[in-house]
Amino acid sequence: MLKACKYKLRRPSKAFVAKCESALEVCRELYNAALQERIEAWKLNRVAVNYHAQAVQLPLIKPLRPDVAAVQSQVLQDTLRRLDKAFTAFFRRVKAGEKQAGFPRFKSRLRCSSFTFPQANGAFRLEGDKLYLSKIGSCRVRLSREILGTIKTCTIKREADGWYVILTAEVEA
């Protein structure tokens, strides 16, 4: 069973916040570009583009765009997975016959507020009350409750009153 706990970041440095903002912007641009690519591929050639076809392009983009190279690769892959999940849900709703199926839409700066590290294999770690994020840095976390189980994913989220980390842990039922 998975359990998610949300913790507030304690006084993140300006450099940490700037790198998080930059990562959010790159993820938003990637999401919008991938959505545009899928729309145009279907309109022009009637070809459906999937997650794998877009994920293969990521290593080719990194040498051309230093801002994309500054974001951890798993974060970028997770952004493409989010888009793929949006399309899967859309087609499921179309197949079910819903009148307003909700085609995936482009993300504005206001609608893109989080990014996720999907695996704990060096991309992030929590030592005591200090969170280390690959290619971003470290920050203290206000651990309001104990984390039970093994941490699987880490999501960084921007909200109106500050930055939060959402840690998803696998626990026994």
PDB file of C-alpha atoms in Angstrom:
ATOM      1  CA  MET A   1       0.000   0.000   0.000  1.00  0.00           C
ATOM      2  CA  LEU A   2       1.256   3.492  -0.826  1.00  0.00           C
ATOM      3  CA  LYS A   3       0.942   6.395   1.598  1.00  0.00           C
ATOM      4  CA  ALA A   4       1.765  10.015   0.744  1.00  0.00           C
ATOM      5  CA  CYS A   5       2.892  12.578   3.302  1.00  0.00           C
ATOM      6  CA  LYS A   6       3.212  16.297   2.592  1.00  0.00           C
ATOM      7  CA  TYR A   7       5.862  18.370   4.367  1.00  0.00           C
ATOM      8  CA  LYS A   8       6.729  22.054   4.123  1.00  0.00           C
ATOM      9  CA  LEU A   9      10.257  23.035   3.117  1.00  0.00           C
ATOM     10  CA  ARG A  10      11.891  25.186   5.794  1.00  0.00           C
ATOM     11  CA  ARG A  11      13.306  28.467   4.497  1.00  0.00           C
ATOM     12  CA  PRO A  12      14.570  27.255   1.102  1.00  0.00           C
ATOM     13  CA  SER A  13      17.481  29.311  -0.213  1.00  0.00           C
ATOM     14  CA  LYS A  14      17.060  31.643  -3.179  1.00  0.00           C
ATOM     15  CA  ALA A  15      19.269  29.359  -5.292  1.00  0.00           C
ATOM     16  CA  PHE A  16      17.145  26.320  -4.390  1.00  0.00           C
ATOM     17  CA  VAL A  17      13.908  28.144  -5.251  1.00  0.00           C
ATOM     18  CA  ALA A  18      15.399  29.428  -8.527  1.00  0.00           C
ATOM     19  CA  LYS A  19      16.383  25.900  -9.578  1.00  0.00           C
ATOM     20  CA  CYS A  20      12.942  24.570  -8.644  1.00  0.00           C
ATOM     21  CA  GLU A  21      11.268  27.374 -10.625  1.00  0.00           C
ATOM     22  CA  SER A  22      13.530  26.605 -13.574  1.00  0.00           C
ATOM     23  CA  ALA A  23      12.702  22.882 -13.379  1.00  0.00           C
ATOM     24  CA  LEU A  24       8.976  23.704 -13.298  1.00  0.00           C
ATOM     25  CA  GLU A  25       9.324  25.919 -16.365  1.00  0.00           C
ATOM     26  CA  VAL A  26      11.278  23.271 -18.299  1.00  0.00           C
ATOM     27  CA  CYS A  27       8.697  20.617 -17.385  1.00  0.00           C
ATOM     28  CA  ARG A  28       5.866  22.914 -18.504  1.00  0.00           C
ATOM     29  CA  GLU A  29       7.599  23.662 -21.819  1.00  0.00           C
ATOM     30  CA  LEU A  30       8.291  19.963 -22.362  1.00  0.00           C
ATOM     31  CA  TYR A  31       4.678  19.028 -21.628  1.00  0.00           C
ATOM     32  CA  ASN A  32       3.349  21.679 -24.016  1.00  0.00           C
ATOM     33  CA  ALA A  33       5.858  20.771 -26.759  1.00  0.00           C
ATOM     34  CA  ALA A  34       5.052  17.063 -26.450  1.00  0.00           C
ATOM     35  CA  LEU A  35       1.315  17.824 -26.610  1.00  0.00           C
ATOM     36  CA  GLN A  36       1.866  20.005 -29.693  1.00  0.00           C
ATOM     37  CA  GLU A  37       3.925  17.232 -31.315  1.00  0.00           C
ATOM     38  CA  ARG A  38       1.133  14.696 -30.744  1.00  0.00           C
ATOM     39  CA  ILE A  39      -1.526  17.058 -32.124  1.00  0.00           C
ATOM     40  CA  GLU A  40       0.484  17.923 -35.250  1.00  0.00           C
ATOM     41  CA  ALA A  41       1.509  14.317 -35.931  1.00  0.00           C
ATOM     42  CA  TRP A  42      -2.143  13.310 -35.895  1.00  0.00           C
ATOM     43  CA  LYS A  43      -3.377  16.268 -37.969  1.00  0.00           C
ATOM     44  CA  LEU A  44      -0.689  16.002 -40.656  1.00  0.00           C
ATOM     45  CA  ASN A  45       0.010  12.263 -40.947  1.00  0.00           C
ATOM     46  CA  ARG A  46      -2.647  10.481 -38.869  1.00  0.00           C
ATOM     47  CA  VAL A  47       0.179   9.044 -36.745  1.00  0.00           C
ATOM     48  CA  ALA A  48      -0.288   8.480 -33.015  1.00  0.00           C
ATOM     49  CA  VAL A  49       2.819   9.417 -31.022  1.00  0.00           C
ATOM     50  CA  ASN A  50       3.308   7.542 -27.750  1.00  0.00           C
ATOM     51  CA  TYR A  51       5.403   8.023 -24.601  1.00  0.00           C
ATOM     52  CA  HIS A  52       8.304   5.885 -25.811  1.00  0.00           C
ATOM     53  CA  ALA A  53       8.683   7.782 -29.097  1.00  0.00           C
ATOM     54  CA  GLN A  54       8.907  11.069 -27.207  1.00  0.00           C
ATOM     55  CA  ALA A  55      11.158   9.775 -24.400  1.00  0.00           C
ATOM     56  CA  VAL A  56      13.719   8.601 -26.967  1.00  0.00           C
ATOM     57  CA  GLN A  57      14.068  12.221 -28.122  1.00  0.00           C
ATOM     58  CA  LEU A  58      15.065  13.554 -24.676  1.00  0.00           C
ATOM     59  CA  PRO A  59      18.810  12.691 -24.919  1.00  0.00           C
ATOM     60  CA  LEU A  60      18.900  14.424 -28.326  1.00  0.00           C
ATOM     61  CA  ILE A  61      17.392  17.608 -26.874  1.00  0.00           C
ATOM     62  CA  LYS A  62      19.811  17.922 -23.935  1.00  0.00           C
ATOM     63  CA  PRO A  63      22.914  18.994 -25.936  1.00  0.00           C
ATOM     64  CA  LEU A  64      20.860  21.662 -27.696  1.00  0.00           C
ATOM     65  CA  ARG A  65      19.139  23.061 -24.598  1.00  0.00           C
ATOM     66  CA  PRO A  66      21.269  23.599 -21.461  1.00  0.00           C
ATOM     67  CA  ASP A  67      18.156  24.392 -19.409  1.00  0.00           C
ATOM     68  CA  VAL A  68      16.742  20.944 -20.228  1.00  0.00           C
ATOM     69  CA  ALA A  69      20.085  19.322 -19.395  1.00  0.00           C
ATOM     70  CA  ALA A  70      19.959  21.027 -15.977  1.00  0.00           C
ATOM     71  CA  VAL A  71      16.856  19.010 -15.024  1.00  0.00           C
ATOM     72  CA  GLN A  72      17.172  15.426 -13.819  1.00  0.00           C
ATOM     73  CA  SER A  73      16.270  12.959 -16.594  1.00  0.00           C
ATOM     74  CA  GLN A  74      13.674  11.052 -14.556  1.00  0.00           C
ATOM     75  CA  VAL A  75      11.795  14.290 -13.905  1.00  0.00           C
ATOM     76  CA  LEU A  76      11.589  14.905 -17.662  1.00  0.00           C
ATOM     77  CA  GLN A  77      10.466  11.322 -18.301  1.00  0.00           C
ATOM     78  CA  ASP A  78       7.788  11.669 -15.634  1.00  0.00           C
ATOM     79  CA  THR A  79       6.495  14.811 -17.369  1.00  0.00           C
ATOM     80  CA  LEU A  80       6.028  12.798 -20.567  1.00  0.00           C
ATOM     81  CA  ARG A  81       4.346  10.012 -18.556  1.00  0.00           C
ATOM     82  CA  ARG A  82       1.866  12.582 -17.172  1.00  0.00           C
ATOM     83  CA  LEU A  83       0.957  13.595 -20.717  1.00  0.00           C
ATOM     84  CA  ASP A  84       0.589   9.944 -21.734  1.00  0.00           C
ATOM     85  CA  LYS A  85      -1.710   9.341 -18.750  1.00  0.00           C
ATOM     86  CA  ALA A  86      -3.799  12.366 -19.773  1.00  0.00           C
ATOM     87  CA  PHE A  87      -4.238  10.925 -23.273  1.00  0.00           C
ATOM     88  CA  THR A  88      -5.037   7.454 -21.914  1.00  0.00           C
ATOM     89  CA  ALA A  89      -7.721   8.928 -19.661  1.00  0.00           C
ATOM     90  CA  PHE A  90      -9.096  11.014 -22.538  1.00  0.00           C
ATOM     91  CA  PHE A  91      -9.444   8.011 -24.845  1.00  0.00           C
ATOM     92  CA  ARG A  92     -10.990   5.950 -22.035  1.00  0.00           C
ATOM     93  CA  ARG A  93     -13.635   8.666 -21.546  1.00  0.00           C
ATOM     94  CA  VAL A  94     -14.263   8.884 -25.323  1.00  0.00           C
ATOM     95  CA  LYS A  95     -14.685   5.111 -25.510  1.00  0.00           C
ATOM     96  CA  ALA A  96     -17.126   5.234 -22.574  1.00  0.00           C
ATOM     97  CA  GLY A  97     -19.200   7.749 -24.547  1.00  0.00           C
ATOM     98  CA  GLU A  98     -18.864  10.765 -22.283  1.00  0.00           C
ATOM     99  CA  LYS A  99     -20.048  13.966 -23.965  1.00  0.00           C
ATOM    100  CA  GLN A 100     -17.244  16.134 -22.588  1.00  0.00           C
ATOM    101  CA  ALA A 101     -14.250  13.820 -22.686  1.00  0.00           C
ATOM    102  CA  GLY A 102     -11.729  16.552 -21.828  1.00  0.00           C
ATOM    103  CA  PHE A 103      -8.918  16.600 -24.383  1.00  0.00           C
ATOM    104  CA  PRO A 104      -5.509  17.258 -22.716  1.00  0.00           C
ATOM    105  CA  ARG A 105      -4.812  20.976 -22.677  1.00  0.00           C
ATOM    106  CA  PHE A 106      -1.739  23.129 -22.689  1.00  0.00           C
ATOM    107  CA  LYS A 107      -0.358  24.131 -19.291  1.00  0.00           C
ATOM    108  CA  SER A 108      -0.011  27.773 -18.320  1.00  0.00           C
ATOM    109  CA  ARG A 109       2.370  28.906 -15.594  1.00  0.00           C
ATOM    110  CA  LEU A 110      -0.521  28.797 -13.132  1.00  0.00           C
ATOM    111  CA  ARG A 111      -1.506  25.220 -13.993  1.00  0.00           C
ATOM    112  CA  CYS A 112       1.956  23.711 -13.657  1.00  0.00           C
ATOM    113  CA  SER A 113       2.979  23.618 -10.011  1.00  0.00           C
ATOM    114  CA  SER A 114       4.831  20.361  -9.351  1.00  0.00           C
ATOM    115  CA  PHE A 115       7.449  17.958 -10.639  1.00  0.00           C
ATOM    116  CA  THR A 116       8.212  14.421  -9.529  1.00  0.00           C
ATOM    117  CA  PHE A 117      11.273  12.276  -8.973  1.00  0.00           C
ATOM    118  CA  PRO A 118       9.728   8.821  -9.645  1.00  0.00           C
ATOM    119  CA  GLN A 119      12.562   6.694  -8.194  1.00  0.00           C
ATOM    120  CA  ALA A 120      14.826   6.994  -5.181  1.00  0.00           C
ATOM    121  CA  ASN A 121      17.925   5.613  -6.909  1.00  0.00           C
ATOM    122  CA  GLY A 122      20.141   8.603  -6.218  1.00  0.00           C
ATOM    123  CA  ALA A 123      17.766  11.210  -7.636  1.00  0.00           C
ATOM    124  CA  PHE A 124      16.700  12.233  -4.129  1.00  0.00           C
ATOM    125  CA  ARG A 125      17.369  11.227  -0.550  1.00  0.00           C
ATOM    126  CA  LEU A 126      16.196  12.237   2.891  1.00  0.00           C
ATOM    127  CA  GLU A 127      18.792  12.256   5.664  1.00  0.00           C
ATOM    128  CA  GLY A 128      17.294  13.325   8.958  1.00  0.00           C
ATOM    129  CA  ASP A 129      15.409  16.511   8.167  1.00  0.00           C
ATOM    130  CA  LYS A 130      17.485  17.398   5.098  1.00  0.00           C
ATOM    131  CA  LEU A 131      16.250  16.634   1.584  1.00  0.00           C
ATOM    132  CA  TYR A 132      18.811  16.272  -1.214  1.00  0.00           C
ATOM    133  CA  LEU A 133      17.582  16.622  -4.812  1.00  0.00           C
ATOM    134  CA  SER A 134      19.711  15.748  -7.819  1.00  0.00           C
ATOM    135  CA  LYS A 135      20.722  18.793  -9.919  1.00  0.00           C
ATOM    136  CA  ILE A 136      18.831  21.130  -7.561  1.00  0.00           C
ATOM    137  CA  GLY A 137      20.460  21.000  -4.153  1.00  0.00           C
ATOM    138  CA  SER A 138      19.393  20.498  -0.571  1.00  0.00           C
ATOM    139  CA  CYS A 139      16.850  22.001   1.791  1.00  0.00           C
ATOM    140  CA  ARG A 140      15.561  21.354   5.281  1.00  0.00           C
ATOM    141  CA  VAL A 141      12.118  19.801   5.668  1.00  0.00           C
ATOM    142  CA  ARG A 142       9.683  20.319   8.536  1.00  0.00           C
ATOM    143  CA  LEU A 143       8.957  16.674   9.378  1.00  0.00           C
ATOM    144  CA  SER A 144       5.615  17.045  11.141  1.00  0.00           C
ATOM    145  CA  ARG A 145       5.136  13.264  11.354  1.00  0.00           C
ATOM    146  CA  GLU A 146       7.266  10.182  11.007  1.00  0.00           C
ATOM    147  CA  ILE A 147       7.742   8.579   7.612  1.00  0.00           C
ATOM    148  CA  LEU A 148       6.780   4.912   7.732  1.00  0.00           C
ATOM    149  CA  GLY A 149       7.948   2.397   5.125  1.00  0.00           C
ATOM    150  CA  THR A 150      10.226   2.776   2.132  1.00  0.00           C
ATOM    151  CA  ILE A 151      10.140   6.093   0.242  1.00  0.00           C
ATOM    152  CA  LYS A 152       9.347   5.514  -3.437  1.00  0.00           C
ATOM    153  CA  THR A 153       8.678   8.922  -5.011  1.00  0.00           C
ATOM    154  CA  CYS A 154       9.327  12.574  -4.228  1.00  0.00           C
ATOM    155  CA  THR A 155       7.211  15.423  -5.593  1.00  0.00           C
ATOM    156  CA  ILE A 156       8.162  19.075  -5.182  1.00  0.00           C
ATOM    157  CA  LYS A 157       5.143  21.378  -5.219  1.00  0.00           C
ATOM    158  CA  ARG A 158       4.794  25.162  -5.283  1.00  0.00           C
ATOM    159  CA  GLU A 159       1.799  26.548  -3.423  1.00  0.00           C
ATOM    160  CA  ALA A 160       0.750  30.069  -2.470  1.00  0.00           C
ATOM    161  CA  ASP A 161       2.304  29.845   1.000  1.00  0.00           C
ATOM    162  CA  GLY A 162       5.581  28.175   0.031  1.00  0.00           C
ATOM    163  CA  TRP A 163       7.230  25.022  -1.247  1.00  0.00           C
ATOM    164  CA  TYR A 164       6.290  21.504  -0.195  1.00  0.00           C
ATOM    165  CA  VAL A 165       7.658  18.012  -0.661  1.00  0.00           C
ATOM    166  CA  ILE A 166       5.280  15.076  -1.012  1.00  0.00           C
ATOM    167  CA  LEU A 167       6.941  11.774  -0.184  1.00  0.00           C
ATOM    168  CA  THR A 168       5.166   8.587  -1.209  1.00  0.00           C
ATOM    169  CA  ALA A 169       6.157   5.561   0.838  1.00  0.00           C
ATOM    170  CA  GLU A 170       5.292   1.906   0.528  1.00  0.00           C
ATOM    171  CA  VAL A 171       3.846   0.578   3.813  1.00  0.00           C
ATOM    172  CA  GLU A 172       2.274  -2.691   4.872  1.00  0.00           C
ATOM    173  CA  ALA A 173      -1.519  -2.690   4.910  1.00  0.00           C
TER     174      ALA A 173
END
